XYZ file of C-alpha atoms in Angstrom:
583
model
C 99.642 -25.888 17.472
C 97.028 -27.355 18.791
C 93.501 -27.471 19.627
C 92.550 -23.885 17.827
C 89.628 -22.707 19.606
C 86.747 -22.445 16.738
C 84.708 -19.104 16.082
C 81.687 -17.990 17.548
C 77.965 -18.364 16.312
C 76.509 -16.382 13.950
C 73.625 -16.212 11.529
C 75.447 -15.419 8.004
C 76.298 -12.079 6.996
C 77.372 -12.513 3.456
C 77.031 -9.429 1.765
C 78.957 -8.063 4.803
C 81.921 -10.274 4.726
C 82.622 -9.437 1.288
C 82.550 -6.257 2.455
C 85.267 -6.638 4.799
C 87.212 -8.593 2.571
C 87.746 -6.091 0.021
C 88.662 -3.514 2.810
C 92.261 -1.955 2.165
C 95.023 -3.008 5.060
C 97.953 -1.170 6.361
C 101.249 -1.183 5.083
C 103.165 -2.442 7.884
C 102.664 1.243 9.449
C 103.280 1.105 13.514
C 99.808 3.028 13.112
C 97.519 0.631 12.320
C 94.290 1.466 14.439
C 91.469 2.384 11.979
C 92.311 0.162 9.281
C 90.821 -3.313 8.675
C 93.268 -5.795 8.938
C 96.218 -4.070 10.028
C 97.715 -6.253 12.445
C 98.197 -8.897 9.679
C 101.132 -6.886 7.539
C 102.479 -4.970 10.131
C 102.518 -4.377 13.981
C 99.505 -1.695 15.603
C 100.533 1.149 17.776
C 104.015 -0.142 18.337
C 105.507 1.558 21.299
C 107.512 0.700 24.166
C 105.792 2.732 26.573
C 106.185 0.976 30.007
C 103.239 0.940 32.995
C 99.696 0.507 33.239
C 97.344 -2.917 33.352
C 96.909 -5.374 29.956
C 93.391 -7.157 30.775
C 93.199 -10.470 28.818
C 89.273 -12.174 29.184
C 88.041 -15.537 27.966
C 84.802 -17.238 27.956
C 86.355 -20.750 30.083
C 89.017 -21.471 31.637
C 91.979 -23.143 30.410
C 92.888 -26.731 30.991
C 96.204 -25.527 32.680
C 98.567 -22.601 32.871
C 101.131 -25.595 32.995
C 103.498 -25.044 29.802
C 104.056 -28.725 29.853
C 100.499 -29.951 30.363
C 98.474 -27.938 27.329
C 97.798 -28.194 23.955
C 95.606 -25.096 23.380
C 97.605 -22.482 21.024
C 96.601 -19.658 23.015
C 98.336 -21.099 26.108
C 101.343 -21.946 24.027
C 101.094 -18.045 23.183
C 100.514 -16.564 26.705
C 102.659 -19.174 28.716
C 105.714 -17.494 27.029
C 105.245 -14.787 29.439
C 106.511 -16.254 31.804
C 107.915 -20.028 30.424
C 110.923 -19.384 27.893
C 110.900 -22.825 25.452
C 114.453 -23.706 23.496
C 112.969 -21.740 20.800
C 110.533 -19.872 20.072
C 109.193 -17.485 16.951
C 109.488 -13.525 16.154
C 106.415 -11.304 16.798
C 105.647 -10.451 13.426
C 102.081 -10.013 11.304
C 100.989 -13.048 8.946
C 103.274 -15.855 7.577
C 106.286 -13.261 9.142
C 105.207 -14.900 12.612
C 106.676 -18.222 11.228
C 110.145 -17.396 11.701
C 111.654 -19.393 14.235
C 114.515 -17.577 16.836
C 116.349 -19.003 19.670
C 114.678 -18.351 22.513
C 116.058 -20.137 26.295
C 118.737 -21.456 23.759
C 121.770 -19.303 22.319
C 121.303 -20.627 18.852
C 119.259 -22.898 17.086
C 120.175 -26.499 17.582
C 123.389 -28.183 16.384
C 122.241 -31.458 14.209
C 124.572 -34.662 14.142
C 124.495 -38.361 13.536
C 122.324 -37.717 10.030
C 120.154 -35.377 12.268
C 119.027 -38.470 14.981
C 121.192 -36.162 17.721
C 120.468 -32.398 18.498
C 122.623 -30.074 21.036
C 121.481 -26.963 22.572
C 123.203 -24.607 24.434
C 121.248 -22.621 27.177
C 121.471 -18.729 27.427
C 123.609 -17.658 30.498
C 122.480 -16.050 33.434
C 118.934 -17.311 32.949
C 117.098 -17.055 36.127
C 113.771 -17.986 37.882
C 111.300 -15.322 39.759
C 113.089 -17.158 43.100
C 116.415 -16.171 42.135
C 118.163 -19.650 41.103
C 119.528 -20.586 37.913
C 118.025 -21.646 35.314
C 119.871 -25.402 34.210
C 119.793 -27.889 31.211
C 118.937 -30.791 33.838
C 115.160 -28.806 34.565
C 115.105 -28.505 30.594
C 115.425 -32.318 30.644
C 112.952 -33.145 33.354
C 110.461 -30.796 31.945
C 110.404 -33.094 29.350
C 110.260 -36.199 31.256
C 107.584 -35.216 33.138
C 105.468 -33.719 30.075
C 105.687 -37.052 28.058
C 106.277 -39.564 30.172
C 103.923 -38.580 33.178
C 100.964 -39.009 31.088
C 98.635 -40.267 34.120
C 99.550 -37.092 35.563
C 100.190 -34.585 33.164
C 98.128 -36.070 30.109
C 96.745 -32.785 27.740
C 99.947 -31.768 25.612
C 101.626 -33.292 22.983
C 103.773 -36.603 23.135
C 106.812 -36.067 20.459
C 109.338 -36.793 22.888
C 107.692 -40.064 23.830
C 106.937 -41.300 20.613
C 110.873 -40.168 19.213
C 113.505 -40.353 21.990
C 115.842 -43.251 21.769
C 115.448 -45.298 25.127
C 111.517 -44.918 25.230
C 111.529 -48.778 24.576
C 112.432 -49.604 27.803
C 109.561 -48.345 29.553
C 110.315 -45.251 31.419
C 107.206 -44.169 33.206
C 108.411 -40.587 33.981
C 109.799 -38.941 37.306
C 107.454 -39.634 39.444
C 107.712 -43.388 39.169
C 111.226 -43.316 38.669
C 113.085 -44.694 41.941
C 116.347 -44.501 40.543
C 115.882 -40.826 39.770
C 118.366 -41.132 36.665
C 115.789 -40.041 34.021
C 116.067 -40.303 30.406
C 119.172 -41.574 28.891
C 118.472 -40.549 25.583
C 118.757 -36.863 26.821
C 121.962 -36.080 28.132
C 123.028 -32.954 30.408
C 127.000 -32.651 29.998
C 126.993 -29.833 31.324
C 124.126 -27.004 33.358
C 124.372 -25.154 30.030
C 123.897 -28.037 27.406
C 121.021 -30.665 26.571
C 121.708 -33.397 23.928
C 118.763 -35.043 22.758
C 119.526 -38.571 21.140
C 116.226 -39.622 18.579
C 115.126 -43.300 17.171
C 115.376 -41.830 13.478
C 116.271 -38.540 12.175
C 113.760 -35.882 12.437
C 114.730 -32.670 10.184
C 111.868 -30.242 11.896
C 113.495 -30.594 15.502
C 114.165 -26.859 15.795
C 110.111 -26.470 15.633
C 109.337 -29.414 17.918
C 111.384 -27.708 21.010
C 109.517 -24.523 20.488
C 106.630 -25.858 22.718
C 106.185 -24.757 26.135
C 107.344 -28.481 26.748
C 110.904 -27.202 27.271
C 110.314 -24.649 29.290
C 112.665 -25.258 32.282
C 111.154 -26.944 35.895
C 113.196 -27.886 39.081
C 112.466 -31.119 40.231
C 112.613 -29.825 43.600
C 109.634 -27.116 42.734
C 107.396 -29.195 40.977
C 103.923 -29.652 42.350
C 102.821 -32.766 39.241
C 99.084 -31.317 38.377
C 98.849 -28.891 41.027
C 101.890 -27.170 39.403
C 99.551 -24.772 36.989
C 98.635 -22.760 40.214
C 101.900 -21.816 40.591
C 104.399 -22.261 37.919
C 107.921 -21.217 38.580
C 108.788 -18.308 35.805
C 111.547 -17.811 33.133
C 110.139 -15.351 31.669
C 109.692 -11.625 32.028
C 106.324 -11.903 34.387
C 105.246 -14.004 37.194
C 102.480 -15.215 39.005
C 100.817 -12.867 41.482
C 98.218 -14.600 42.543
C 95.602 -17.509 40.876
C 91.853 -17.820 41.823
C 91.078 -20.988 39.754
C 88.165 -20.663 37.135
C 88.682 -16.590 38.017
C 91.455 -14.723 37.819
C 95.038 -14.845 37.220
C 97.348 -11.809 37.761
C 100.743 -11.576 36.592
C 103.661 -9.141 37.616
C 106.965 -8.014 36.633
C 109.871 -11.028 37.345
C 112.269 -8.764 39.139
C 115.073 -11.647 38.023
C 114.282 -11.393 34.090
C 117.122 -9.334 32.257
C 116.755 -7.582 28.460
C 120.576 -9.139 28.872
C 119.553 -12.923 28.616
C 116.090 -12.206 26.264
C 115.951 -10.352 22.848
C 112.649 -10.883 22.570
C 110.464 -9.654 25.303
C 110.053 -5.883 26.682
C 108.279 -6.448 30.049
C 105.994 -3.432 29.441
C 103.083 -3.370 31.460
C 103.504 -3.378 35.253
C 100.585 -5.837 35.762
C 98.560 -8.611 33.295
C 94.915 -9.544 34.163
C 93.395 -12.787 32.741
C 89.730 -13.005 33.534
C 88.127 -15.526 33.183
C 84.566 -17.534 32.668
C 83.227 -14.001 30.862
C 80.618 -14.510 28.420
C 81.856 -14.154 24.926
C 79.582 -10.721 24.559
C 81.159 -9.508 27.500
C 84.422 -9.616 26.266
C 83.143 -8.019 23.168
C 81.555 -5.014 24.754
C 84.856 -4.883 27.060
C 87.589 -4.388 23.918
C 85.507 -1.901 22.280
C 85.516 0.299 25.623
C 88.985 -0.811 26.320
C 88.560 -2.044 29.670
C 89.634 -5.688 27.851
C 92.545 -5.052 25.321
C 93.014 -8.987 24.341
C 90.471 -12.265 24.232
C 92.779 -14.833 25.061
C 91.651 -17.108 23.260
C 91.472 -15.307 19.938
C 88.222 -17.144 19.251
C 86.526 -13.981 17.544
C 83.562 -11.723 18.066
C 80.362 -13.450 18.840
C 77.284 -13.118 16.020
C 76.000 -9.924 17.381
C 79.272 -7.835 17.364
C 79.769 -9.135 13.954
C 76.879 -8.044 12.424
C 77.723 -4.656 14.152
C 81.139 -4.236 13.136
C 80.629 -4.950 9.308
C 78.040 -2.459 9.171
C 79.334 0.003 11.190
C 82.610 1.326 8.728
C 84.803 2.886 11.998
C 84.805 -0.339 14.022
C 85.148 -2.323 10.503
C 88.363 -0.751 10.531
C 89.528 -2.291 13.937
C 89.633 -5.597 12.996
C 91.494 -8.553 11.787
C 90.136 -11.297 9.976
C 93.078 -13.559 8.825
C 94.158 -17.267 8.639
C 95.832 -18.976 10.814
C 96.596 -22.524 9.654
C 93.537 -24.291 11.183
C 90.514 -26.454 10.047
C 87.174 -26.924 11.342
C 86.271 -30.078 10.772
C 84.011 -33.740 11.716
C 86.666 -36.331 13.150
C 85.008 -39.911 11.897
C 85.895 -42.489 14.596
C 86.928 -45.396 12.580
C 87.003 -47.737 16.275
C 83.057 -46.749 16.797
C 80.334 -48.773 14.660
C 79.131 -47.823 11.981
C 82.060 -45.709 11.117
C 84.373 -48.220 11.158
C 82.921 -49.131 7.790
C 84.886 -47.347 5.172
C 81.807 -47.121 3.094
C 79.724 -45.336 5.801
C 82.601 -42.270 6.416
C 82.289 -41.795 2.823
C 78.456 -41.279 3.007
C 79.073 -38.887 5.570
C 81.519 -37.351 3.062
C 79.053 -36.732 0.949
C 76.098 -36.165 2.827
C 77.250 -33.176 5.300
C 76.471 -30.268 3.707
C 79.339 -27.929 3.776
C 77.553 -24.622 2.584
C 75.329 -25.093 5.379
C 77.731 -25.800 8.168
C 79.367 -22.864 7.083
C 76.232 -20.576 7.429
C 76.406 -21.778 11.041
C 79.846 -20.850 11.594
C 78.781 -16.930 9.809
C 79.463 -17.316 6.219
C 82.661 -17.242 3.974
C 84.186 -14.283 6.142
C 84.889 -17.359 8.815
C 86.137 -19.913 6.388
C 85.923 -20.666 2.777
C 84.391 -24.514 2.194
C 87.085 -27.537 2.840
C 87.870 -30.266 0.780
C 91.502 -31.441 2.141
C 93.230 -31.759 5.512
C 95.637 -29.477 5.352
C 94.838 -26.295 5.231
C 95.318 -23.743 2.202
C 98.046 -21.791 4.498
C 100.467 -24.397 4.801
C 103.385 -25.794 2.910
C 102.472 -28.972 1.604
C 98.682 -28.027 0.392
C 97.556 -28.714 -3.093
C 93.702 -28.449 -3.910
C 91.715 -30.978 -4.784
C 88.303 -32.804 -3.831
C 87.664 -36.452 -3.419
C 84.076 -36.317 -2.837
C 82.702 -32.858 -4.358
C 79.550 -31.897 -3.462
C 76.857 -31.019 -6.147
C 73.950 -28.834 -4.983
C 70.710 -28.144 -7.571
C 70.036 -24.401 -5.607
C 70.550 -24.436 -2.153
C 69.513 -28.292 -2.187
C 72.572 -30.908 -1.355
C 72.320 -33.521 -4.408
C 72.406 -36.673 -1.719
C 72.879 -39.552 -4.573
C 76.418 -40.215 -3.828
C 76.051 -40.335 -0.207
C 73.019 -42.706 -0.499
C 74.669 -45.261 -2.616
C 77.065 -45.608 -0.191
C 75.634 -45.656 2.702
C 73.409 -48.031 0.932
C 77.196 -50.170 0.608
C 77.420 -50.198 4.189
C 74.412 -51.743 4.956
C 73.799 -49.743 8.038
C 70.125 -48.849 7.980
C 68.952 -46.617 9.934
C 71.867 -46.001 12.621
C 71.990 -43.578 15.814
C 75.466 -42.000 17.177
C 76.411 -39.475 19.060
C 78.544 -36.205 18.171
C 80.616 -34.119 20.792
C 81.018 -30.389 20.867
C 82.274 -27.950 23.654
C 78.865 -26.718 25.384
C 80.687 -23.219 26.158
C 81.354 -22.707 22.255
C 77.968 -21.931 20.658
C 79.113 -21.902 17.350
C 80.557 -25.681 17.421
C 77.379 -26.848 19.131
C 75.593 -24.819 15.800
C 77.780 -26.481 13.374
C 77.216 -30.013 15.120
C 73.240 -29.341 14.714
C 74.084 -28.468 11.263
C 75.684 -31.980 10.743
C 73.028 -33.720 12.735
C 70.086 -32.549 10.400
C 72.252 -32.925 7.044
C 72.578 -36.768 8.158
C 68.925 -37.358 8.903
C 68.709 -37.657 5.107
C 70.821 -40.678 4.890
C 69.119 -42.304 8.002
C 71.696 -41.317 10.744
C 70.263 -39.922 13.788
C 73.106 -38.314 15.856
C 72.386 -36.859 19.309
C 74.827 -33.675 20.596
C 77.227 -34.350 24.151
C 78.461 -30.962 25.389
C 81.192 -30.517 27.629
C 83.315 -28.012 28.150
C 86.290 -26.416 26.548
C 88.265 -27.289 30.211
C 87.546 -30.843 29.958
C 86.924 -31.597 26.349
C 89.861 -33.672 25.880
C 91.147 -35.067 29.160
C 87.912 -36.473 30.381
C 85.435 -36.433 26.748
C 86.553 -36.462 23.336
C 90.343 -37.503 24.127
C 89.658 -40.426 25.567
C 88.956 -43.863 23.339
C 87.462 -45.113 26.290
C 84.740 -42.842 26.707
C 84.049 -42.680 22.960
C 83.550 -46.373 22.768
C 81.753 -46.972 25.733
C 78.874 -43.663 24.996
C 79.004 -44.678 20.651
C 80.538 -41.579 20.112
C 80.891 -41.623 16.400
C 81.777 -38.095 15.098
C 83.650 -35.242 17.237
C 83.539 -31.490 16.442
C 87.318 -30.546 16.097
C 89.375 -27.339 15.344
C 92.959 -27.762 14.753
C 95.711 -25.186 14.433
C 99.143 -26.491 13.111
C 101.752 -27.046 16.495
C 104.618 -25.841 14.137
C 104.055 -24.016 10.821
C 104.921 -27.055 8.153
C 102.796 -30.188 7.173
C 104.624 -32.683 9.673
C 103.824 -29.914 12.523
C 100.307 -30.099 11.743
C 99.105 -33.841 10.295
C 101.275 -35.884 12.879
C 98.923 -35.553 16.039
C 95.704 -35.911 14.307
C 96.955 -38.540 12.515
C 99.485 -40.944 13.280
C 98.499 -44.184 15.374
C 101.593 -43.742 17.478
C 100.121 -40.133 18.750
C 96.945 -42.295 20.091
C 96.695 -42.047 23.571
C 94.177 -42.673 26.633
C 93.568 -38.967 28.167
C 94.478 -35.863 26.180
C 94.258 -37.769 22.878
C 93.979 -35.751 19.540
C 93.986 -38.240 17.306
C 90.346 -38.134 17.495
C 89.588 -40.803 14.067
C 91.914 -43.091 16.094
C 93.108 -43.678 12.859
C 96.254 -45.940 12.778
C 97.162 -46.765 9.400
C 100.553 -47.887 8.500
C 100.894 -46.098 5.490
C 100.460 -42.981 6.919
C 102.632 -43.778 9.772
C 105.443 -44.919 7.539
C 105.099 -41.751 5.188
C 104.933 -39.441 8.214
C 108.107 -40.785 9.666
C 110.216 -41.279 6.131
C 108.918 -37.514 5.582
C 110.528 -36.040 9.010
C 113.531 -37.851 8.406
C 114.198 -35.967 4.845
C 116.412 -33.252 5.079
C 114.776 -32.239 1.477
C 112.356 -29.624 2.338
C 110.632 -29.987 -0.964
C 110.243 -33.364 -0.632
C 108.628 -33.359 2.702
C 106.371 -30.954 1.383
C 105.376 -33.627 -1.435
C 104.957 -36.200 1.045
C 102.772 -34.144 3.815
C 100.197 -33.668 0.221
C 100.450 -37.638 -0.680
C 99.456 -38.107 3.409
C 96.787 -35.652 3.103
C 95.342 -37.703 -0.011
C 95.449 -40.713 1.634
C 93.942 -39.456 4.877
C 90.917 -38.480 2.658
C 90.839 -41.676 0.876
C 90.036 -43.330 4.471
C 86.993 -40.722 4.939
C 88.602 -40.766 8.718
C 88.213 -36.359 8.775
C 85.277 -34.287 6.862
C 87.013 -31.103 6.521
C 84.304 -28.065 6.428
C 86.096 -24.889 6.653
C 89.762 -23.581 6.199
C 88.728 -21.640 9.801
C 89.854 -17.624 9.279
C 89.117 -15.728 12.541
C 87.813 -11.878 12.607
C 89.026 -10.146 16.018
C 88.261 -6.766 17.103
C 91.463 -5.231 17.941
C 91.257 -2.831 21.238
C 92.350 0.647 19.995
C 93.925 0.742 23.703
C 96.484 -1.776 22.758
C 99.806 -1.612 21.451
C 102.256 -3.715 19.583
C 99.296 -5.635 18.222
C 100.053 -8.278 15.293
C 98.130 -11.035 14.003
C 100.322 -14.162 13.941
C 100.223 -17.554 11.613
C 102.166 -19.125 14.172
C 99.799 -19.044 16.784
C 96.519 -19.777 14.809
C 95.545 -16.574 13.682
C 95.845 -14.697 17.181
C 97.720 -11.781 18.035
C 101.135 -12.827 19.677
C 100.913 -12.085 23.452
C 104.747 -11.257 23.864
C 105.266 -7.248 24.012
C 101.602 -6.598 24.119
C 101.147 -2.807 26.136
C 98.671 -0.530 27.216
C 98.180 2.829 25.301
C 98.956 6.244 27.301
C-alpha cells in the first residue's frame, strides 16, 4: 500500500538493536504496555472506554485527506475513519492484520464470467454526516473520478483504469464527461449493487476494492481537488474543521450506526491531527502522552532511539516489526546513463548496502536487501544476483568496475531525489552518492518534500528527464498483502503515468507485463505466488531497483493509548480504527 514513509536518521546502534531484538513480547494479552513488541501478537490496553481526545502528529503534511486522491499507507489507514471502502481488513497484530472483511459491502464480492465480473452488494442504511444515503452510483463515481480524473486527482493508484472493460474508448472521467453516463463497464442495477465488468480476470479483486478508492462520493458534493478540505464521511467521525498544513479535527458522525459497521467503535469524542511537528517533537509528545499516535508510523528519530534501547522501561514500549516494505534506489532506465543495462548493474554492485544501512540505524531498521519483494510476503524466495563481497568494512568494487567499464560511461554526473523533510532518506541518498564516487559517478541530492514528492518531483517522467534525474530514493509498502498487490505499481509499464507516478524505473518491459497480468488472472494461489518470485527475478535481472533494506520500523507506543496493534496490512503501523484514550 503505497508509498511507506521510510525511518528516521540515526547513527547505528548495533549492540542495542540486538538488544531489542531478543526482548520477550506479549502473548496476545489486552495488557501489553511494558513489553517490547506487544502490539505485534496481540492488541495493547484493549478497552472500549468512550470520551476524551486521540492526538495524532506528523512531521508534513499529507498530500490529501482525499480517500481517492492518495497513495500514502497511513492515509489509507486514517481515511477509514471516516471513508468506509468495499472492503477493508480486521484490526489485528502482525500477519493477523491481513485478513480481509467486508467493510461498505455485505459480503465479499460475488466472482463470475471466469472472475472478469465482480458484484457487490452495499450495507443498508449506510449514511453520510449530512444525513443522505449512502448509494452504489457514488461508489461508481468515486471511482471514475479517482482513475479517470488524473489531471485532477493524479496521486493514488490507477487499477481501475488500467483493468475496466470500456477504458479503450477514452473516457476522461466526470468532469469532462458531457453526457454524464460514466463508466459502462461498472454497472449500478440497483442503489444497493455495483457490478464491475474487467478486460481479463483478476483473482485478487477482493484486495483491490479495499482502497479508499471506493469509498462512496455524491457527484453533487464533490469539490475535484478542493474536496480533501472537506470530505463528505461514511464513517464513524467527521470533519470538524481543517487548517491546511495545521490542523485537522475530527468529531463523532452523529449518522454512523454500530448497526451498519462491525468494525469500528467510535470511542473518542474528538481526533486531533497536528501537523508540520518536528519528528523530535512528536517523540517527546508520546512519551508524555500529550501525542498517543505519529501518523505516519515513520519511527522514532536517532536520538529517541538511542534513548529507548538503553533505557530498559521505555525499551519495553515499543514495536519494532515488519511491515511488507523496501527501502530501496529506483534506477531510471529513460535517463542516460542508466538506460544502459550495464551501468544499473555497476550501481548494483557498487552501492554499498552495509553502509546505507548504518545511515538508516543499523539492522534493528532493516536487515540488507537483495530481492524486490520483501521477506514478509507470499511470493519471496532468497537469493542474490549481484552479492556484495567486502575485505573488512571495505566494499570489494571489482564487479562494479568491470561493468561500468562495459558501459563506457566515464566519468558521469546525475542527480538523486529524496524528501528534504525525511532526514534519514536524504542520509541514505549521501550514503549512495559517496559509494558511487568510486566508480566515477558524481550524483548531486534534490529535496522536496514528502507533500509534493510525487505529484510535482519524482512522479513525474517529465521532470526526471528534463533535471537528469537518474536514481530516486523510494520506500514502498505492499497496497494489498500478496505479490501482485505489491510489484504491479512499481513495475508494470501500464501503471506509468505523468503526475503521481510510482513506477519510478519507468520500467516497461513486456515480460513482466505479460507475467503480471497471466499471474492475476490465475485462480491458483500457489501459482501466482511462483510467478510474483519469477517477476521479482527478472526485475533484478534488468538492475531497474537496488533493493537496500527489507525496512522494519521501531515505534514508541504511548502508554496513554488503547487498542494499540501493529498491523502488516498497513506497513508496519498501528491500525487507526478503534484507537482510544486511556482513563
Amino acid at each position: 500500500m503505497r508509498r511507506s514513509v521510510p525511518v528516521a536518521a540515526v547513527a547505528a546502534i548495533t549492540s542495542a538493536g540486538l538488544l531489542l531484538a531478543g526482548c520477550s513480547g506479549g502473548k496476545g494479552s489486552s495488557e501489553g504496555s511494558g513489553e517490547a513488541n506487544a502490539a505485534t501478537k496481540g492488541i495493547v490496553n484493549a478497552s472500549d472506554a468512550k470520551g476524551g481526545t486521540v492526538t495524532y502528529a506528523m512531521s508534513d503534511a499529507p498530500e490529501s485527506f482525499d480517500p481517492g486522491n492518495t497513495y500514502y499507507a497511513f492515509i489509507y489507514n486514517f481515511s477509514r475513519l471516516y471513508a468506509r471502502p468495499l472492503t477493508t481488513f480486521k484490526p489485528g497484530p502482525g500477519a493477523k492484520g491481513n485478513e480481509l472483511t467486508p467493510d461498505l459491502a455485505e459480503s465479499m464480492g460475488k466472482p463470475s464470467d471466469g472472475g472478469k465480473t465482480w458484484t457487490y452488494k452495499l450495507r443498508k442504511g449506510v449514511k453520510y454526516d449530512d444525513g443522505s444515503t449512502v448509494t452504489s452510483q457514488d461508489v461508481k463515481y468515486a471511482v471514475e473520478r479517482s482513475n479517470f480524473a488524473r489531471d485532477t486527482l493524479s496521486l493514488g493508484p490507477n487499477y481501475f483504469q488500467q483493468f475496466l472493460k470500456d477504458n479503450d474508448g477514452g473516457y476522461k472521467g466526470p468532469y469532462k464527461d458531457k453526457s454524464k453516463a460514466g463508466l459502462k463497464s461498472i454497472e449500478t442495477p440497483d442503489d444497493q449493487t455495483i457490478v464491475f465488468h474487467l478486460k481479463r480476470p483478476f483473482a485478487e479483486f477482493d484486495y483491490l476494492v479495499s482502497a479508499p478508492q471506493t469509498a462512496p462520493v455524491p457527484q453533487a458534493k464533490d469539490k475535484g481537488a478542493d474536496y480533501t478540505k472537506s470530505v463528505l464521511s461514511t464513517g464513524s467521525y467527521k470533519f470538524e474543521s481543517y487548517q491546511e498544513g495545521k490542523k485537522l479535527t475530527l468529531v463523532r458522525n452523529p449518522q454512523w450506526s454500530a448497526k451498519t459497521d462491525p468494525l469500528r467503535k467510535q470511542l473518542p469524542d474528538k481526533i486531533v491531527l497536528n501537523l508540520k511537528v518536528a519528528q523530535s517533537t512528536i517523540d517527546k509528545d508520546l512519551q508524555s502522552g500529550n501525542t498517543l499516535v505519529d501518523l505516519a508510523g515513520r519511527g522514532v528519530d536517532g536520538q529517541t532511539q538511542a534513548q529507548l534501547l538503553t533505557d530498559p522501561k521505555e525499551k519495553g514500549n515499543t514495536d519494532n516489526t515488519l511491515g511488507q516494505r523496501l527501502v530501496y534506489t529506483a534506477l531510471n532506465t529513460k535517463v542516460k546513463p542508466f538506460d544502459n543495462i550495464e551501468c544499473r548493474k555497476a550501481v548494483e554492485y557498487a552501492i554499498d548496502k552495509k553502509a546505507v544501512q548504518t545511515s538508516l540505524g543499523g539492522p534493528i531498521r532493516g536487515e540488507l536487501a537483495s530481492t524486490v519483494l520483501p521477506t514478509d510476503i507470499d511470493g519471496y524466495q532468497k537469493y542474490d544476483l549481484y552479492p556484495q563481497k567486502y575485505d573488512g568494512d571495505k566494499l570489494d568494487l571489482a564487479e562494479a568496475k568491470k561493468h561500468w567499464a562495459k558501459c563506457g560511461a566515464g566519468k558521469t554526473t546525475t542527480t538523486i531525489l529524496a524528501r528534504n523533510d525525511r532526514q534519514d532518506e536524504v542520509d541514505a541518498a549521501t550514503s549512495v552518492i559517496d559509494s558511487l564516487k568510486k566508480i566515477g559517478v558524481t550524483a548531486k541530492i534534490q529535496s522536496y518534500p514528502t507533500s509534493k514528492y510525487f505529484s510535482d518531483y519524482a512522479g513525474v517522467p517529465k521532470f526526471n528527464k528534463k533535471n537528469n534525474v537518474g536514481m530516486i530514493m523510494m520506500q514502498w509498502g505492499s497496497d494489498f498483502p500478496t505479490g501482485y498487490g505489491y510489484l504491479q505499481q512499481i513495475l508494470n509499464g501500464k501503471a506509468i503515468s505523468q503526475s503521481g507516478n510510482t513506477n519510478l524505473s519507468e520500467l516497461d518491459d513486456p515480460e513482466i507485463n505479460k507475467l503480471l497480468d497471466s499471474a492475476i488472472a490465475n485462480t491458483d494461489k500457489a501459482a501466482r505466488e511462483k510467478a510474483y518470485a519469477e517477476i521479482d527475478k527478472k526485475t533484478m535481472e534488468q538492475a531497474a531497483i537496488v533493493p537496500l533494506t527489507y525496512f522494519k520500523v521501531l515505534m514508541y507506543r504511548s502508554p496513554k493509548a488503547t487498542n494499540l496493534v501493529s498491523t502488516s496490512a498497513f506497513s508496519g503501523q498501528y491500525d487507526y480504527l478503534n484507537v482510544g484514550v486511556k482513563k
